[in-house]
PDB file of C-alpha atoms in Angstrom:
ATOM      1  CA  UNK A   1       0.000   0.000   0.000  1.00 86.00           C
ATOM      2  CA  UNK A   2       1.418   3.451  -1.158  1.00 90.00           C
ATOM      3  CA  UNK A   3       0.786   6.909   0.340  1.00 90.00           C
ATOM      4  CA  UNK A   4      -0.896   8.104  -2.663  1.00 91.00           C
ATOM      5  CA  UNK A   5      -3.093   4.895  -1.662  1.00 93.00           C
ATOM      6  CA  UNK A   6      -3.622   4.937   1.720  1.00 93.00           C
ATOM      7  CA  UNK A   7      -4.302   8.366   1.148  1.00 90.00           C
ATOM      8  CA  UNK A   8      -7.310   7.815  -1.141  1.00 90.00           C
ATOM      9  CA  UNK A   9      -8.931   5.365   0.695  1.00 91.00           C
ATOM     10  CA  UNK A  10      -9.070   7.585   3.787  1.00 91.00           C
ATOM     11  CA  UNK A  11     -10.047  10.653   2.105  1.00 86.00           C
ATOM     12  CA  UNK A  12     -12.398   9.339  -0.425  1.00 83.00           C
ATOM     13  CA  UNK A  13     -16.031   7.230  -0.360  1.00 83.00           C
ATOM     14  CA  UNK A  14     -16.790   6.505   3.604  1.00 80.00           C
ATOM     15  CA  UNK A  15     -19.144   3.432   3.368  1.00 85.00           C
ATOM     16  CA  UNK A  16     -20.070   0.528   6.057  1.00 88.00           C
ATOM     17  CA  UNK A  17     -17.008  -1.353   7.399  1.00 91.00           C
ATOM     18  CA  UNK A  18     -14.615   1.502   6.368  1.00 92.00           C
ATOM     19  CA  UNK A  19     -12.381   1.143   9.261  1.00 93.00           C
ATOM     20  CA  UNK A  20     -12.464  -2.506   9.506  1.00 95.00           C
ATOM     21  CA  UNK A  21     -11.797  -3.197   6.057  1.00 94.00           C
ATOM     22  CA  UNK A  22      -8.929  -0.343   5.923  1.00 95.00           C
ATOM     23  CA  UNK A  23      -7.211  -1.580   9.276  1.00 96.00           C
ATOM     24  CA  UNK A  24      -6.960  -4.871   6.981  1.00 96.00           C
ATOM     25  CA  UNK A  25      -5.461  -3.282   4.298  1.00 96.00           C
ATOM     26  CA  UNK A  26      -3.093  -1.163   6.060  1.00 97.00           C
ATOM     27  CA  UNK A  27      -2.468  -4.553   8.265  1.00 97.00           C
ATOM     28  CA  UNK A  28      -1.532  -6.716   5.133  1.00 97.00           C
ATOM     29  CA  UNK A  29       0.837  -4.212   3.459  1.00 97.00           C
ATOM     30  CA  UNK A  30       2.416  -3.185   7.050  1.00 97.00           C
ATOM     31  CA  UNK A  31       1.543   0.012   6.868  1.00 97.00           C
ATOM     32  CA  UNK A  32       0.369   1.475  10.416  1.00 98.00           C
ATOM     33  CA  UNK A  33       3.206   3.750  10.150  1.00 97.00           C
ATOM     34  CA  UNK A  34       2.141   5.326   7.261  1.00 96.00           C
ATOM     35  CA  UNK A  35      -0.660   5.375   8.617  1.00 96.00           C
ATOM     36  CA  UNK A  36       0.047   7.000  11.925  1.00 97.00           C
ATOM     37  CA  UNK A  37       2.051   9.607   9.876  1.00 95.00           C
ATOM     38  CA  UNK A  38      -0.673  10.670   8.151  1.00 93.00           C
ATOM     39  CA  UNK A  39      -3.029  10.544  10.931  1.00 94.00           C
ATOM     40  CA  UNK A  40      -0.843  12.579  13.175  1.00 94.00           C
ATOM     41  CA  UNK A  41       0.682  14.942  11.008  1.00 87.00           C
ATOM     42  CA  UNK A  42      -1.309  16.377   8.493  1.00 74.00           C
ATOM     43  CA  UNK A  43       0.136  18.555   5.699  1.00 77.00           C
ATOM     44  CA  UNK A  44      -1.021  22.400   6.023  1.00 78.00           C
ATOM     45  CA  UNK A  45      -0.793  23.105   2.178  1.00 80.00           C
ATOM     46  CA  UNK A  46      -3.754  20.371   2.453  1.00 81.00           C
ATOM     47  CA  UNK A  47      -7.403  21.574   2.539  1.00 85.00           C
ATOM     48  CA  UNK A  48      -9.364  21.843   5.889  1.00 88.00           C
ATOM     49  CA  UNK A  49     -11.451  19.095   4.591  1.00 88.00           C
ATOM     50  CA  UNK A  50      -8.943  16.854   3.121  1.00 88.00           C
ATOM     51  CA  UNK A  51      -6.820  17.320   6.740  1.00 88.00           C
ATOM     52  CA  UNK A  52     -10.291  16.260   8.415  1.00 91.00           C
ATOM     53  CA  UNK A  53     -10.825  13.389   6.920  1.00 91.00           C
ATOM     54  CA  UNK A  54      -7.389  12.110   7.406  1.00 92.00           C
ATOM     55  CA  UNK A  55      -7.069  12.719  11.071  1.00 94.00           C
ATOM     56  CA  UNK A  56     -10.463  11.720  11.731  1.00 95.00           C
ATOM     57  CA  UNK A  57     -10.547   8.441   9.887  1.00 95.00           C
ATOM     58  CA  UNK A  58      -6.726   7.673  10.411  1.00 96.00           C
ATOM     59  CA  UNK A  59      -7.493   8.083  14.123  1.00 97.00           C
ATOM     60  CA  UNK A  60     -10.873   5.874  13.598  1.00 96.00           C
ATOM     61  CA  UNK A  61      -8.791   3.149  11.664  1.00 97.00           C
ATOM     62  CA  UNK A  62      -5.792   3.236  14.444  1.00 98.00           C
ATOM     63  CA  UNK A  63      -8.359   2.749  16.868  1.00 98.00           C
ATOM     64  CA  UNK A  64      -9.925  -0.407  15.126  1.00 97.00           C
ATOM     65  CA  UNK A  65      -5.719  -1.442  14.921  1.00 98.00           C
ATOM     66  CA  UNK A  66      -5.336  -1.087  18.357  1.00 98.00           C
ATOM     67  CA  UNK A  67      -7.948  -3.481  19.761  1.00 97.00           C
ATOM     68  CA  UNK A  68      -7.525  -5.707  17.173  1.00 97.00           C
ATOM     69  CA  UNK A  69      -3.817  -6.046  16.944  1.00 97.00           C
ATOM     70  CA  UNK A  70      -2.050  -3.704  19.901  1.00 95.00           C
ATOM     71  CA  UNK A  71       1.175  -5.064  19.058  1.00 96.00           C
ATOM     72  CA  UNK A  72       1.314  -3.438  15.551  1.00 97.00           C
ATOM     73  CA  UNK A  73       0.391  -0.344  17.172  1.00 97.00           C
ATOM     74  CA  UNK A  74       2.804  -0.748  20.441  1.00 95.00           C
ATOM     75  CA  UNK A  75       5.698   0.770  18.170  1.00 96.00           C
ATOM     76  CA  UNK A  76       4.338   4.529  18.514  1.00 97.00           C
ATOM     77  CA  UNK A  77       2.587   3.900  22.183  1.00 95.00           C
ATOM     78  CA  UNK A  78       5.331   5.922  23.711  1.00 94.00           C
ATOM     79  CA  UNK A  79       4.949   9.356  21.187  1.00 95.00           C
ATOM     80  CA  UNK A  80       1.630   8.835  21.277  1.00 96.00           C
ATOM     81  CA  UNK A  81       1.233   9.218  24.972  1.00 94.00           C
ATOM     82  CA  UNK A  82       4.037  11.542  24.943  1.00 94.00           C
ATOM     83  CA  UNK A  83       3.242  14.222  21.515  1.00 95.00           C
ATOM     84  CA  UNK A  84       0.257  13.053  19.722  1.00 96.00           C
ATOM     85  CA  UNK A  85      -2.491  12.701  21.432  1.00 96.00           C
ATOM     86  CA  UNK A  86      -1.897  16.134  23.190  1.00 95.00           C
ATOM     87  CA  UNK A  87      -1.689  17.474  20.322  1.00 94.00           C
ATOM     88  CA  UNK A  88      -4.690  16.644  18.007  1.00 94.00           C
ATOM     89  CA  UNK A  89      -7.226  19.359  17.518  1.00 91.00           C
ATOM     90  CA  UNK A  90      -9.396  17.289  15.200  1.00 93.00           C
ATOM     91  CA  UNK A  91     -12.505  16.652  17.736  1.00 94.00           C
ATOM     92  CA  UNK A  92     -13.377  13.096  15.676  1.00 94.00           C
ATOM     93  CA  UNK A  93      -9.858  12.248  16.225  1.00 96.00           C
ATOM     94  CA  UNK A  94      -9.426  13.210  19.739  1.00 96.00           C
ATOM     95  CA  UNK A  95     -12.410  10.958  20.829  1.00 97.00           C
ATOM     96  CA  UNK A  96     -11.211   7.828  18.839  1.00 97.00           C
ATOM     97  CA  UNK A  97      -7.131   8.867  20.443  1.00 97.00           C
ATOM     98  CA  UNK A  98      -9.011   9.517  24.217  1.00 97.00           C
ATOM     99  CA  UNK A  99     -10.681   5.737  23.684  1.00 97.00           C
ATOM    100  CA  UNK A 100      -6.658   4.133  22.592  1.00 97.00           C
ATOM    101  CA  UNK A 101      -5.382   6.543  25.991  1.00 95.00           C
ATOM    102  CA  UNK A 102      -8.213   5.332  28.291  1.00 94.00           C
ATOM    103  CA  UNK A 103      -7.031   2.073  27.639  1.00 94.00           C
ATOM    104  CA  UNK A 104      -3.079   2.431  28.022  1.00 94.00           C
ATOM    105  CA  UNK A 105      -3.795   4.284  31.091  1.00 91.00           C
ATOM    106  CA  UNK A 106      -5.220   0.932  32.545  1.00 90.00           C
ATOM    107  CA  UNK A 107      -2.489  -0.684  31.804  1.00 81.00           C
ATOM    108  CA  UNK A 108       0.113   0.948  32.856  1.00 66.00           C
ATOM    109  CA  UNK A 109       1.948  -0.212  36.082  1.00 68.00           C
ATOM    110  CA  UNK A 110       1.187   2.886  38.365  1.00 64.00           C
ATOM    111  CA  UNK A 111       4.957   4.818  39.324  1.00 60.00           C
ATOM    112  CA  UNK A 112       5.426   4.013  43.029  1.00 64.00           C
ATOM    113  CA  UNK A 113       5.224   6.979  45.625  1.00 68.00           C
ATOM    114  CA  UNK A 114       9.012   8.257  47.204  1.00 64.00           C
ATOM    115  CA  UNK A 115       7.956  10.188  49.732  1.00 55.00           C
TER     116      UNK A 115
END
């Protein structure tokens, strides 16, 4: 799967079992870092629109990776905790990112106390 591909599928026709069929996809050609690129980091020269639809459904589509198969995903855990999920201003996105954080926050081992 290409860029120029990935990046049609998630900007063009949205239709039932988008995300499952497109985590597939992007599964089979090993492309969740693509992916994640172009979820995370938008172009600006890109229309509003355009930049919508691929945080929105690149989130939605990480989201469906995540629970399906965390371990593809576990590469960019750590910058998405640490950069990325801060920093989305995409509302869609933020509420598919806030449902891949509400779960890493139950599993990580809690930091014990010094005092």
């Amino acid at each position: 799967m290409t860029r120029d591909e990935l990046l049609r599928s998630l900007s063009g026709r949205f239709g039932a079992r988008f995300a499952d069929r497109t985590a597939s996809d992007v599964l089979r050609a090993d492309a969740v870092g693509l992916l994640y690129a172009l979820a995370t980091e938008p172009r600006s020269e890109w229309p509003a629109e355009v930049r919508h639809k691929l945080a929105f459904r690149g989130a939605y589509v990480l989201e469906r990776i995540y629970f399906g198969a965390r371990e593809r995903f576990e590469p960019f855990v750590e910058r998405f905790c640490r950069v990325d999920f801060q920093a989305c201003s995409d509302p869609g996105a933020r509420r598919h990112f806030g449902k891949i954080m509400a779960d890493l926050l139950t599993r990580v081992e809690p930091v014990p106390e010094v005092w």
